[in-house]
N, C-alpha and C. Protein backbone atom coordinates (compact mmCIF):
# COMPACT_ATOMS: atom_id res chain seq x y z
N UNK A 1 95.24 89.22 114.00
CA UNK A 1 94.57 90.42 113.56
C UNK A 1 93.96 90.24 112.17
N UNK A 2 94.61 89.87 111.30
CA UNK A 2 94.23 89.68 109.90
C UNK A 2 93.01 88.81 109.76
N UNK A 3 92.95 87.49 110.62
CA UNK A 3 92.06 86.35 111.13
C UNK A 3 90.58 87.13 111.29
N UNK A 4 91.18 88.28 111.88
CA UNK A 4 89.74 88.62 112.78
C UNK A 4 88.71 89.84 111.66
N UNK A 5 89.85 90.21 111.21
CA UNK A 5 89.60 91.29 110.15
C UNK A 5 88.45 90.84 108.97
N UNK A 6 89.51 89.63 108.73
CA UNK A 6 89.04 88.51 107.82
C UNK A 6 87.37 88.49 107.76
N UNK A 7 87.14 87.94 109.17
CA UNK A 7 86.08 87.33 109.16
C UNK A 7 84.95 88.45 109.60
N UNK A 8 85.42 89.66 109.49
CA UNK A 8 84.65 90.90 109.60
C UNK A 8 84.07 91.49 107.76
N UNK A 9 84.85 90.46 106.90
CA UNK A 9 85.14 91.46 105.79
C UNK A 9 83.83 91.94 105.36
N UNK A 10 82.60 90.61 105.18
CA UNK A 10 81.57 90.85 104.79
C UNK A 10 80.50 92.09 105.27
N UNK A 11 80.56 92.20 106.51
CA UNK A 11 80.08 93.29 106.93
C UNK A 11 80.56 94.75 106.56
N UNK A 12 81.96 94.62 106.61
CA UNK A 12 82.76 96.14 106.50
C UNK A 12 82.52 96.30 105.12
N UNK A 13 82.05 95.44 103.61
CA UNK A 13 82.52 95.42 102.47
C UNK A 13 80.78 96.17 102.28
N UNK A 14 79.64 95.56 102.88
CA UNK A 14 78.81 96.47 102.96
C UNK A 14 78.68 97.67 103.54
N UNK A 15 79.57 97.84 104.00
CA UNK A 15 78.95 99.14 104.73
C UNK A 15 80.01 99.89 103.83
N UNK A 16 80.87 100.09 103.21
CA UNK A 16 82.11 100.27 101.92
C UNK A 16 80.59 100.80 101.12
N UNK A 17 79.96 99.97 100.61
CA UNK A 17 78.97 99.99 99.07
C UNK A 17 77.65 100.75 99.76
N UNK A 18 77.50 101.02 101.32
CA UNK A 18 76.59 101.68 101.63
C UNK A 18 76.06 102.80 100.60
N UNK A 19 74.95 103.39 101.01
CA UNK A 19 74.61 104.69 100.33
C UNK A 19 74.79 105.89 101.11
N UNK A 20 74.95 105.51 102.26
CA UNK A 20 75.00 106.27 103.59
C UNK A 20 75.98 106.97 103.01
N UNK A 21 76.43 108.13 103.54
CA UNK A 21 77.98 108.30 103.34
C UNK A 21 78.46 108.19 104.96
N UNK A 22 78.06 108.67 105.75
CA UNK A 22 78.61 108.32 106.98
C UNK A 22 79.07 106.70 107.39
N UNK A 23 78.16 106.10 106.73
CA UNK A 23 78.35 104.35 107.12
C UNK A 23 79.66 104.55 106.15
N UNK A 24 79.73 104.48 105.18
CA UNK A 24 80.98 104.09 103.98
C UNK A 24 82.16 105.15 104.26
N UNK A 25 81.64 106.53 104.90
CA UNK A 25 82.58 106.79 104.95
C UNK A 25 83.44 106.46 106.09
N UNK A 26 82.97 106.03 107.13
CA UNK A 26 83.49 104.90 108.44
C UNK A 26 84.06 104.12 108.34
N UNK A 27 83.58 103.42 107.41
CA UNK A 27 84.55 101.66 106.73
C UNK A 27 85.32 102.45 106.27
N UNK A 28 85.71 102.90 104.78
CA UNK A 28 86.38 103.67 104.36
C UNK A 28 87.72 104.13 105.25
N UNK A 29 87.32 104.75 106.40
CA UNK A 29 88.53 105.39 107.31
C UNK A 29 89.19 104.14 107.84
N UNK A 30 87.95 103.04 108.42
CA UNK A 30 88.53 101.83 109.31
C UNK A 30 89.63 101.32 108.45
N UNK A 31 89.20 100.87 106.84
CA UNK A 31 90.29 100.24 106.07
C UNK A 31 91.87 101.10 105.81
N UNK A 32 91.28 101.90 105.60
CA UNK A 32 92.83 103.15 105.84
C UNK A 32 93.55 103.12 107.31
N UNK A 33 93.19 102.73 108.09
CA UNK A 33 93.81 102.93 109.54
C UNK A 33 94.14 101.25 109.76
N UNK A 34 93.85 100.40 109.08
CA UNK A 34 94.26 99.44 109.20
C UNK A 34 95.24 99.23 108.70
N UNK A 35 95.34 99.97 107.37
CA UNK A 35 96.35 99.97 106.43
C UNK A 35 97.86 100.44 107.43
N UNK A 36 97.43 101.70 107.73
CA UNK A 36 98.52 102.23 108.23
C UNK A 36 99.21 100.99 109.40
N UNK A 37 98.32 100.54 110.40
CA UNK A 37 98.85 99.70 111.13
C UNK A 37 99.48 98.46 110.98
N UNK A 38 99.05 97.90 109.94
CA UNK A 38 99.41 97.06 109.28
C UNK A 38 100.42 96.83 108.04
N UNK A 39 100.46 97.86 107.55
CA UNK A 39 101.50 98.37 106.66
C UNK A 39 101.59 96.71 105.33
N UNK A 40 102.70 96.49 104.98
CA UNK A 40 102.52 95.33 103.98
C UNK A 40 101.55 93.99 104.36
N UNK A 41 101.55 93.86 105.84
CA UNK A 41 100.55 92.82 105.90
C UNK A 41 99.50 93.04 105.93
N UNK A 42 99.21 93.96 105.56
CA UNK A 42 97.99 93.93 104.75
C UNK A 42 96.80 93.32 103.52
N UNK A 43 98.39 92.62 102.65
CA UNK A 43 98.16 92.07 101.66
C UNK A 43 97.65 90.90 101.44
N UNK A 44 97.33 90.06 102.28
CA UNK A 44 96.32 88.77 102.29
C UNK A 44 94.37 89.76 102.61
N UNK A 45 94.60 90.96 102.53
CA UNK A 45 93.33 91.27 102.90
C UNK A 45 92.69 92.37 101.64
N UNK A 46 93.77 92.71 100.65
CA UNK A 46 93.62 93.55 99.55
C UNK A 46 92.33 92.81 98.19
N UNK A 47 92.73 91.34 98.57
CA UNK A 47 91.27 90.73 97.44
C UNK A 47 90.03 90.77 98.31
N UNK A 48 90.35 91.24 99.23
CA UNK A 48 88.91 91.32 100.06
C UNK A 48 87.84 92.77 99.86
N UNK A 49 88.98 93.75 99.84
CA UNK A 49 88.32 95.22 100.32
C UNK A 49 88.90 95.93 98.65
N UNK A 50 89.93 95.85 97.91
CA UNK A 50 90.56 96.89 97.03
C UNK A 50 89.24 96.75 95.94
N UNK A 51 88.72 95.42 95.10
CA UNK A 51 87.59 95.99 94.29
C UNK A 51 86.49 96.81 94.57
N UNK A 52 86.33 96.40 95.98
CA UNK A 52 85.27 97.35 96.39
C UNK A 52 85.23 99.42 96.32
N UNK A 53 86.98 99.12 96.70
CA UNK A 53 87.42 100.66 97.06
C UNK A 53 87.48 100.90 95.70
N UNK A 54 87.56 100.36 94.79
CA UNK A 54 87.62 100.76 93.42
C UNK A 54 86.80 101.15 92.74
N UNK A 55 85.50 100.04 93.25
CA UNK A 55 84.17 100.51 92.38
C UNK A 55 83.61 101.62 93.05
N UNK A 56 84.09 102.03 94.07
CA UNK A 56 83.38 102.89 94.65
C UNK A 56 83.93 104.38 93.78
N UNK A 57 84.93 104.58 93.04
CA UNK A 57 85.39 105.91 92.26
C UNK A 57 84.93 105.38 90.91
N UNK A 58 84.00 105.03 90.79
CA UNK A 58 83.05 104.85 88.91
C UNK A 58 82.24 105.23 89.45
N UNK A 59 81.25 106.16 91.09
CA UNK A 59 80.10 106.56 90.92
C UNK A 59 80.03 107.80 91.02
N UNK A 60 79.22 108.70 90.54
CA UNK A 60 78.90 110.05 90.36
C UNK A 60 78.94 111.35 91.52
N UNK A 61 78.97 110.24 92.92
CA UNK A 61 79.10 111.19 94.05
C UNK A 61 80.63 111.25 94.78
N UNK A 62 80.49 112.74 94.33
CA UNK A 62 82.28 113.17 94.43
C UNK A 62 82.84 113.17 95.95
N UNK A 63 82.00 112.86 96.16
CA UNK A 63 81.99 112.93 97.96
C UNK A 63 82.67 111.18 98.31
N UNK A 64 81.66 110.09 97.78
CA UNK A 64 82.05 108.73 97.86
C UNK A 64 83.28 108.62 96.80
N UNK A 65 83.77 109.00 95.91
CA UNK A 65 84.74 108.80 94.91
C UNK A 65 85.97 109.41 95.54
N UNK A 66 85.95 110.63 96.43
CA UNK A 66 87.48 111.14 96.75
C UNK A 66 88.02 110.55 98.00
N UNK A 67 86.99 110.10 98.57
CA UNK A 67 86.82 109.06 99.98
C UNK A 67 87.61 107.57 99.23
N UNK A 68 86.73 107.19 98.54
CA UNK A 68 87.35 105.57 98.22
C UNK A 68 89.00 105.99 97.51
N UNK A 69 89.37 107.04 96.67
CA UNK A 69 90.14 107.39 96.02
C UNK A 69 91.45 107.61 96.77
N UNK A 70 91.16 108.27 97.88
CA UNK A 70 91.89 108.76 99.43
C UNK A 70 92.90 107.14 99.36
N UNK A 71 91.74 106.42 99.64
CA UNK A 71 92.34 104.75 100.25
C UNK A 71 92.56 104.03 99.48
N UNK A 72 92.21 104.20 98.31
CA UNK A 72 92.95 103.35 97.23
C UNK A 72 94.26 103.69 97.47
N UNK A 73 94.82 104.88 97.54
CA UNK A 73 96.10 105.12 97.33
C UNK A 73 96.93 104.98 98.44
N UNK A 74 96.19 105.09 100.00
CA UNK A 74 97.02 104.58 100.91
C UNK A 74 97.11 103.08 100.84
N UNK A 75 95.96 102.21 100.35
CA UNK A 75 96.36 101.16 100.24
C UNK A 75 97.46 100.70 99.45
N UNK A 76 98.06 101.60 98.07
CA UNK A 76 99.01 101.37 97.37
C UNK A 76 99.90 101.29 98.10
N UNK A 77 100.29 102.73 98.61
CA UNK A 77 101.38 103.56 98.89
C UNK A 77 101.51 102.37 100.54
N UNK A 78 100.87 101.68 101.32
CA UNK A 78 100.86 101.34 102.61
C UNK A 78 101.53 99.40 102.08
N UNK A 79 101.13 98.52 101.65
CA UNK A 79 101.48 97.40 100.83
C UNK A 79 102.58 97.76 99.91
N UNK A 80 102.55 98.18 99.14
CA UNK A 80 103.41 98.42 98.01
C UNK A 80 103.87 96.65 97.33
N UNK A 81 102.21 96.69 97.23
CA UNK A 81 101.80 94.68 96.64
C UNK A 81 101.71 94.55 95.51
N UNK A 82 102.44 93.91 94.73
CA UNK A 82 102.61 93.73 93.22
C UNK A 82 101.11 92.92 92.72
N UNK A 83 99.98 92.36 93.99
CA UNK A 83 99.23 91.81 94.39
C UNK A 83 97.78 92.72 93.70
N UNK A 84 98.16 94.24 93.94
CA UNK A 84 97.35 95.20 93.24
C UNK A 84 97.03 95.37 92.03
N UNK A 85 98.27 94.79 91.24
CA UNK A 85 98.52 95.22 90.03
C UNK A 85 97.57 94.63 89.24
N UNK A 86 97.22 93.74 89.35
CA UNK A 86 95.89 92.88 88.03
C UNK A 86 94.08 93.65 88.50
N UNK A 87 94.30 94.31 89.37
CA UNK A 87 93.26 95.07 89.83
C UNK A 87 92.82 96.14 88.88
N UNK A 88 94.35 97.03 89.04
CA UNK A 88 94.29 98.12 88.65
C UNK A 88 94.50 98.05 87.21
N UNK A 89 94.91 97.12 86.72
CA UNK A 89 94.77 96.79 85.08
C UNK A 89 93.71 96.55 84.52
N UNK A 90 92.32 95.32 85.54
CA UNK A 90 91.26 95.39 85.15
C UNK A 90 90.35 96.69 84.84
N UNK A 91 90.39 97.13 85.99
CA UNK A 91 89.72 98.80 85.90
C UNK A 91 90.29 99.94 84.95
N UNK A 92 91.43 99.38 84.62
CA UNK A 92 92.06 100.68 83.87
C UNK A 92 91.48 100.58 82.18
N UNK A 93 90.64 99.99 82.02
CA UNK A 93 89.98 99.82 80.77
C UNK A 93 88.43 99.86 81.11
N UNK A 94 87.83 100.61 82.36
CA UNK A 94 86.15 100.16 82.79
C UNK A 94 85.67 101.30 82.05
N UNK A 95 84.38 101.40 81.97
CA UNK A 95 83.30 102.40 80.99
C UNK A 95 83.53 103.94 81.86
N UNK A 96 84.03 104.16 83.24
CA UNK A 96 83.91 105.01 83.82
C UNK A 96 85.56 105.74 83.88
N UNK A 97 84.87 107.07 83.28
CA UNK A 97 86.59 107.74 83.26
C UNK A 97 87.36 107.93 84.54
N UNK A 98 86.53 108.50 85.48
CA UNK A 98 87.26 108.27 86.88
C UNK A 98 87.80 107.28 87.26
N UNK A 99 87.39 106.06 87.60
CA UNK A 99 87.59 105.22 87.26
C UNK A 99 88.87 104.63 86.53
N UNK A 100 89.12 105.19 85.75
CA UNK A 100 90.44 104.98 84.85
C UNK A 100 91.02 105.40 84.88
N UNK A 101 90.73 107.27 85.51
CA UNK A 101 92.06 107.80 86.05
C UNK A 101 93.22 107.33 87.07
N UNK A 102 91.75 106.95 88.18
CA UNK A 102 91.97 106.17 89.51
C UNK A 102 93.14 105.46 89.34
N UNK A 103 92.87 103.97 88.41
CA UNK A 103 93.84 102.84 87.88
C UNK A 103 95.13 103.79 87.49
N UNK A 104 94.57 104.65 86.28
CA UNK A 104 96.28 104.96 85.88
C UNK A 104 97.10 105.72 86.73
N UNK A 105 96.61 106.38 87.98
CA UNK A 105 96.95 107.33 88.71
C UNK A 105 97.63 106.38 89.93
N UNK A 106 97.19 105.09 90.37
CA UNK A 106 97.24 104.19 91.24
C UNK A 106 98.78 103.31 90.70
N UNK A 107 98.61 103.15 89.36
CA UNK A 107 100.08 102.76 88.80
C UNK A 107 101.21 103.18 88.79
N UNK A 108 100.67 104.69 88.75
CA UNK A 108 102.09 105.81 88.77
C UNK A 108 102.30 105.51 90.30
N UNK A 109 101.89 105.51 91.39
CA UNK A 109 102.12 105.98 92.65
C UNK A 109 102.36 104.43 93.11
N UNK A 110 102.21 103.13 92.19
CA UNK A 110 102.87 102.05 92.95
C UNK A 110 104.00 102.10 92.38
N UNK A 111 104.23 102.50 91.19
CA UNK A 111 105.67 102.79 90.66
C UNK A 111 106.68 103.74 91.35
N UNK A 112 105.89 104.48 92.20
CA UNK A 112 106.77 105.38 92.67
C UNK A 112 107.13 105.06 94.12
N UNK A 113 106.38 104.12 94.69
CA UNK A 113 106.59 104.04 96.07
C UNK A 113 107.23 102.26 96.01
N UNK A 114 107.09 101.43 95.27
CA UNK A 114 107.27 100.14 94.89
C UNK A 114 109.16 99.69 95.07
N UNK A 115 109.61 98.95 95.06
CA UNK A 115 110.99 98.49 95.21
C UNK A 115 111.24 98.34 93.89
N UNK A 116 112.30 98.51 93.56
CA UNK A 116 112.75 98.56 91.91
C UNK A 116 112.51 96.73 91.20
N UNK A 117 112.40 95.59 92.47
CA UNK A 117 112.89 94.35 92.15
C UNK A 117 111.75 94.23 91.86
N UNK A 118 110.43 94.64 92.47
CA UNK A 118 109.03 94.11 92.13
C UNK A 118 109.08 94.91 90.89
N UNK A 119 109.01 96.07 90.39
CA UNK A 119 109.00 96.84 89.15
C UNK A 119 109.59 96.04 87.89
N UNK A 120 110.46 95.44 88.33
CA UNK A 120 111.08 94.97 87.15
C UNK A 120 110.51 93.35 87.26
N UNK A 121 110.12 92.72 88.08
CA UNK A 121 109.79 91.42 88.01
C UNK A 121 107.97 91.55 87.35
N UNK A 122 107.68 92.44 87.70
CA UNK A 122 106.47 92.97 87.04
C UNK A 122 105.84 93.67 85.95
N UNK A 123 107.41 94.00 85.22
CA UNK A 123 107.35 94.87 84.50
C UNK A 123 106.22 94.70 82.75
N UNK A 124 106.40 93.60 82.56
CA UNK A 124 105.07 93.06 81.79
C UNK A 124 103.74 93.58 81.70
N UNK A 125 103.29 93.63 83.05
CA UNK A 125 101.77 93.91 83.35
C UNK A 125 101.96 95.57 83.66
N UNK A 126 103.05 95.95 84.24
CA UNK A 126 102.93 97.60 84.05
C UNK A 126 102.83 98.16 82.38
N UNK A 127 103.77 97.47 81.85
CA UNK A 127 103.82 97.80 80.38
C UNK A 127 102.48 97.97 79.56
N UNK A 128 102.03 96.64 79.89
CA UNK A 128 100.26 96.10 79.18
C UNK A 128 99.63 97.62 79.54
N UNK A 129 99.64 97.89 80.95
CA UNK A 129 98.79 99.29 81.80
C UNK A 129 99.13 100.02 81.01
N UNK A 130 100.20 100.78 80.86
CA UNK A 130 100.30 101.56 80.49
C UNK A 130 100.22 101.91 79.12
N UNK A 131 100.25 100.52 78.34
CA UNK A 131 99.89 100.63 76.56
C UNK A 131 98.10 101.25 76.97
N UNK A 132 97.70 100.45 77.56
CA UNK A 132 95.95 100.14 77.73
C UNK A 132 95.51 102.09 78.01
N UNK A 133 96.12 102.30 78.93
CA UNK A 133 96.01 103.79 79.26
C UNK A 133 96.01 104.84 78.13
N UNK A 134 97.18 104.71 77.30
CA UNK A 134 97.44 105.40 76.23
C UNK A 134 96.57 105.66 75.66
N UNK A 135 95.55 104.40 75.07
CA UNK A 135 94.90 104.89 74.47
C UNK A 135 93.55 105.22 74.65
N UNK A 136 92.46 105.62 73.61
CA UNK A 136 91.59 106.07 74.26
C UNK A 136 90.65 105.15 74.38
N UNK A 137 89.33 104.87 75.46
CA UNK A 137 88.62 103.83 76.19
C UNK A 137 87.71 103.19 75.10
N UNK A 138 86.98 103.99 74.31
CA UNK A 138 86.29 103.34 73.32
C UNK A 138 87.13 102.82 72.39
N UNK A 139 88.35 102.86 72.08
CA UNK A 139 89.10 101.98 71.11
C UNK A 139 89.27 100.33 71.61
């Protein structure tokens, strides 16, 4: 399954960045329902699709932002992949405030759904997040 997914990514990753909203919002659902079925193995497929779902909440249409936003978080909450975490650290410092909510909002909810052993084996790069968050973006 993952194999096949795989080799679909390029297509599904455009139609993700579409302008359409019906096309993106299609991929969008497909990657969420994969999620669910797939549950942690998912995670050989998160460097494929999660920047995408990410950049998609830095753009101005609240329609494409609560859609990608939706699946960012099932993708958290569905993996619960310590695999996310350098993602959501990159973005949690981007020019776009949504965007940064996204990240810091995405941290709380892997913290909350996450196993205490990854939390603490990770606890470094949550720390960094959460200094980075604190403060404010133009600093």
């Amino acid at each position: 399954m993952i194999v096949g997914v795989r080799s679909l990514s390029r297509p599904l990753i455009c139609a993700i960045n579409s302008s359409r909203s019906r096309v993106s919002g299609s991929a969008i659902d497909l990657i969420s329902a994969l999620v669910a079925g797939l549950g942690p193995s998912f995670e050989p497929l998160v460097s494929l699709f999660f920047p995408s779902l990410l950049g998609l909440c830095a753009q101005t249409s609240r329609l494409f932002t609560r859609r990608a936003k939706a699946c960012v978080f099932v993708v958290i909450r569905g993996t619960q992949s310590p695999s996310l975490l350098p993602y959501l650290a990159e973005y949690s410092h981007h020019k776009s405030a949504s965007l940064r909510l996204v990240a810091a909002e995405g941290v709380l909810a892997y913290m909350n759904c996450a196993k205490s052993i990854h939390i603490e084996r990770h606890a470094r790069i949550l720390e960094d997040i959460i200094r980075l968050t604190a403060r404010d973006a133009c600093c």
